[in-house]
């Protein structure tokens, strides 16, 4: 074997080794955010503490897990559904209320109190290999174009490194025992 052939083979082996090292490093630093939707529901506001004049709110309970070596920053949530006029967003400037009255049956009021839940309002900064649990609330839903008990849609979590889309089924809270309370 000639010297030039041996040098070429050694160069190829070294190049393949270097490529393997860089590929492994890339795979460890690629963004890996796991988004789990634990629960989701839509309700019509009878009385609330926020400044938004839209009649509906959507709450999604999430677990966010950063499975990469790099931090990930979430700057926006978006929900798209054919039952809404247009996509709705939850951004850092939104200010949800602490309590909402969602139905009234006779003298009884059903309400939701958000002080017990962690608000995952953007920006959310997830350290490497960390997780967060909490809720997000979409505040500007003007109309619902369905009388079904569930709303199908897609939640998009926008991060500094990549966007993640997750299918979501949201229950409607304005249905009790199969009958519609409000419309």
Protein backbone atom coordinates (compact mmCIF):
# COMPACT_ATOMS: atom_id res chain seq x y z
CA UNK A 1 0.00 0.00 0.00
CA UNK A 2 1.23 3.41 -0.86
CA UNK A 3 1.82 6.13 1.67
CA UNK A 4 -0.75 8.42 0.06
CA UNK A 5 -3.47 5.73 0.37
CA UNK A 6 -2.66 5.19 4.07
CA UNK A 7 -2.74 8.95 4.73
CA UNK A 8 -6.10 9.20 2.89
CA UNK A 9 -7.60 6.35 4.96
CA UNK A 10 -6.36 7.91 8.22
CA UNK A 11 -7.82 11.30 7.16
CA UNK A 12 -11.20 9.70 6.40
CA UNK A 13 -11.26 7.88 9.76
CA UNK A 14 -10.38 11.10 11.62
CA UNK A 15 -13.04 13.02 9.65
CA UNK A 16 -15.70 10.42 10.42
CA UNK A 17 -14.75 10.48 14.12
CA UNK A 18 -14.96 14.30 14.16
CA UNK A 19 -18.32 14.19 12.37
CA UNK A 20 -19.62 11.68 14.95
CA UNK A 21 -18.50 13.90 17.86
CA UNK A 22 -20.16 16.98 16.35
CA UNK A 23 -23.34 15.04 15.58
CA UNK A 24 -23.56 13.81 19.19
CA UNK A 25 -22.99 17.34 20.46
CA UNK A 26 -25.71 18.65 18.14
CA UNK A 27 -28.18 15.98 19.29
CA UNK A 28 -27.57 16.99 22.92
CA UNK A 29 -28.16 20.69 22.25
CA UNK A 30 -31.18 20.41 19.91
CA UNK A 31 -34.30 21.86 21.59
CA UNK A 32 -36.44 19.19 23.23
CA UNK A 33 -39.50 20.65 24.95
CA UNK A 34 -42.15 18.20 26.01
CA UNK A 35 -45.58 19.83 26.35
CA UNK A 36 -48.31 17.79 28.06
CA UNK A 37 -51.87 19.07 28.14
CA UNK A 38 -53.45 17.76 31.34
CA UNK A 39 -56.84 19.43 31.03
CA UNK A 40 -58.55 22.12 28.99
CA UNK A 41 -61.92 23.80 29.14
CA UNK A 42 -63.80 26.78 27.76
CA UNK A 43 -66.26 28.80 29.80
CA UNK A 44 -68.49 31.79 29.37
CA UNK A 45 -67.81 34.58 31.85
CA UNK A 46 -70.76 35.94 33.79
CA UNK A 47 -68.60 38.04 36.09
CA UNK A 48 -64.84 38.42 36.07
CA UNK A 49 -62.02 40.56 37.37
CA UNK A 50 -60.17 41.22 34.13
CA UNK A 51 -60.40 44.06 31.63
CA UNK A 52 -61.34 42.01 28.58
CA UNK A 53 -64.84 42.44 27.16
CA UNK A 54 -64.93 39.14 25.32
CA UNK A 55 -67.46 36.62 26.71
CA UNK A 56 -65.39 33.42 26.65
CA UNK A 57 -62.15 32.22 28.26
CA UNK A 58 -60.16 29.05 27.68
CA UNK A 59 -57.97 27.50 30.36
CA UNK A 60 -55.34 24.89 29.61
CA UNK A 61 -53.46 23.03 32.35
CA UNK A 62 -49.93 22.20 31.19
CA UNK A 63 -46.72 20.51 32.13
CA UNK A 64 -43.62 21.83 30.33
CA UNK A 65 -40.40 19.78 30.45
CA UNK A 66 -37.11 20.96 28.93
CA UNK A 67 -35.21 17.79 27.99
CA UNK A 68 -32.23 19.52 26.42
CA UNK A 69 -28.89 20.89 27.59
CA UNK A 70 -29.83 24.45 26.61
CA UNK A 71 -32.40 26.76 28.23
CA UNK A 72 -35.65 27.40 26.39
CA UNK A 73 -37.68 30.59 26.61
CA UNK A 74 -41.42 30.53 25.84
CA UNK A 75 -42.65 33.88 24.55
CA UNK A 76 -46.20 33.12 23.33
CA UNK A 77 -49.02 30.58 23.29
CA UNK A 78 -51.49 30.39 20.40
CA UNK A 79 -54.70 28.38 20.13
CA UNK A 80 -56.38 27.76 16.77
CA UNK A 81 -59.79 26.17 16.40
CA UNK A 82 -62.46 26.19 13.71
CA UNK A 83 -64.94 27.06 16.48
CA UNK A 84 -63.27 30.49 17.01
CA UNK A 85 -63.33 33.57 14.74
CA UNK A 86 -59.56 33.67 14.58
CA UNK A 87 -56.55 32.35 16.50
CA UNK A 88 -56.28 33.51 20.11
CA UNK A 89 -53.01 34.33 21.88
CA UNK A 90 -51.65 34.46 25.41
CA UNK A 91 -48.70 36.82 25.67
CA UNK A 92 -46.82 38.64 28.40
CA UNK A 93 -49.04 41.72 28.34
CA UNK A 94 -52.26 39.79 29.05
CA UNK A 95 -53.61 40.15 32.58
CA UNK A 96 -56.07 37.43 33.63
CA UNK A 97 -58.29 37.91 36.65
CA UNK A 98 -58.00 35.87 39.84
CA UNK A 99 -61.64 34.75 39.91
CA UNK A 100 -64.40 34.20 37.34
CA UNK A 101 -68.07 33.39 37.87
CA UNK A 102 -68.97 30.92 35.15
CA UNK A 103 -72.59 29.96 35.83
CA UNK A 104 -75.54 30.80 38.01
CA UNK A 105 -78.26 28.30 38.87
CA UNK A 106 -80.86 29.91 41.07
CA UNK A 107 -78.95 31.62 43.88
CA UNK A 108 -75.89 29.36 43.47
CA UNK A 109 -72.83 30.61 41.59
CA UNK A 110 -70.11 28.41 40.19
CA UNK A 111 -66.74 30.12 40.00
CA UNK A 112 -63.10 29.45 39.16
CA UNK A 113 -60.37 30.77 41.44
CA UNK A 114 -56.95 31.05 39.79
CA UNK A 115 -54.92 32.00 42.85
CA UNK A 116 -54.31 28.30 43.56
CA UNK A 117 -52.70 27.69 40.15
CA UNK A 118 -49.37 28.87 38.80
CA UNK A 119 -49.83 31.14 35.80
CA UNK A 120 -47.47 30.16 32.97
CA UNK A 121 -47.64 33.65 31.48
CA UNK A 122 -44.84 34.40 29.02
CA UNK A 123 -41.99 34.82 29.15
CA UNK A 124 -41.26 31.46 30.78
CA UNK A 125 -37.58 30.54 31.02
CA UNK A 126 -36.93 26.82 31.43
CA UNK A 127 -33.46 25.85 32.57
CA UNK A 128 -31.86 22.73 31.09
CA UNK A 129 -33.57 19.55 32.31
CA UNK A 130 -36.21 21.46 34.30
CA UNK A 131 -40.00 21.48 34.28
CA UNK A 132 -42.94 23.76 35.06
CA UNK A 133 -46.56 22.99 35.87
CA UNK A 134 -49.42 25.49 35.70
CA UNK A 135 -52.18 27.00 33.63
CA UNK A 136 -52.53 29.37 30.71
CA UNK A 137 -55.68 31.32 29.95
CA UNK A 138 -56.84 32.71 26.65
CA UNK A 139 -58.80 35.89 27.37
CA UNK A 140 -60.04 37.20 24.04
CA UNK A 141 -62.47 34.63 22.61
CA UNK A 142 -65.40 36.58 21.14
CA UNK A 143 -67.66 33.78 19.85
CA UNK A 144 -68.03 30.02 19.75
CA UNK A 145 -69.34 28.50 16.54
CA UNK A 146 -70.41 25.18 17.98
CA UNK A 147 -72.96 23.70 20.32
CA UNK A 148 -70.81 20.62 20.95
CA UNK A 149 -69.53 19.75 24.42
CA UNK A 150 -65.89 19.71 23.24
CA UNK A 151 -63.78 22.09 21.24
CA UNK A 152 -61.00 20.68 19.08
CA UNK A 153 -57.98 22.80 18.31
CA UNK A 154 -54.21 23.09 18.22
CA UNK A 155 -52.08 24.73 20.90
CA UNK A 156 -48.83 26.19 19.58
CA UNK A 157 -46.09 26.97 22.10
CA UNK A 158 -43.69 29.48 20.57
CA UNK A 159 -40.17 29.38 21.99
CA UNK A 160 -36.90 31.09 21.27
CA UNK A 161 -35.63 27.95 19.57
CA UNK A 162 -38.60 26.16 17.99
CA UNK A 163 -42.42 26.11 17.85
CA UNK A 164 -44.32 23.12 19.26
CA UNK A 165 -47.90 22.24 18.22
CA UNK A 166 -50.13 19.96 20.29
CA UNK A 167 -53.72 18.88 19.56
CA UNK A 168 -56.11 19.87 22.37
CA UNK A 169 -59.69 18.91 23.23
CA UNK A 170 -61.31 21.49 25.47
CA UNK A 171 -64.49 20.77 27.42
CA UNK A 172 -67.21 23.40 27.61
CA UNK A 173 -68.23 24.32 31.14
CA UNK A 174 -71.50 25.91 30.09
CA UNK A 175 -72.99 22.43 29.65
CA UNK A 176 -74.35 20.78 32.77
CA UNK A 177 -75.88 17.30 32.56
CA UNK A 178 -76.16 17.51 28.79
CA UNK A 179 -78.15 20.76 28.68
CA UNK A 180 -76.78 24.08 27.68
CA UNK A 181 -76.96 26.77 30.38
CA UNK A 182 -75.98 29.78 28.30
CA UNK A 183 -75.33 30.66 24.73
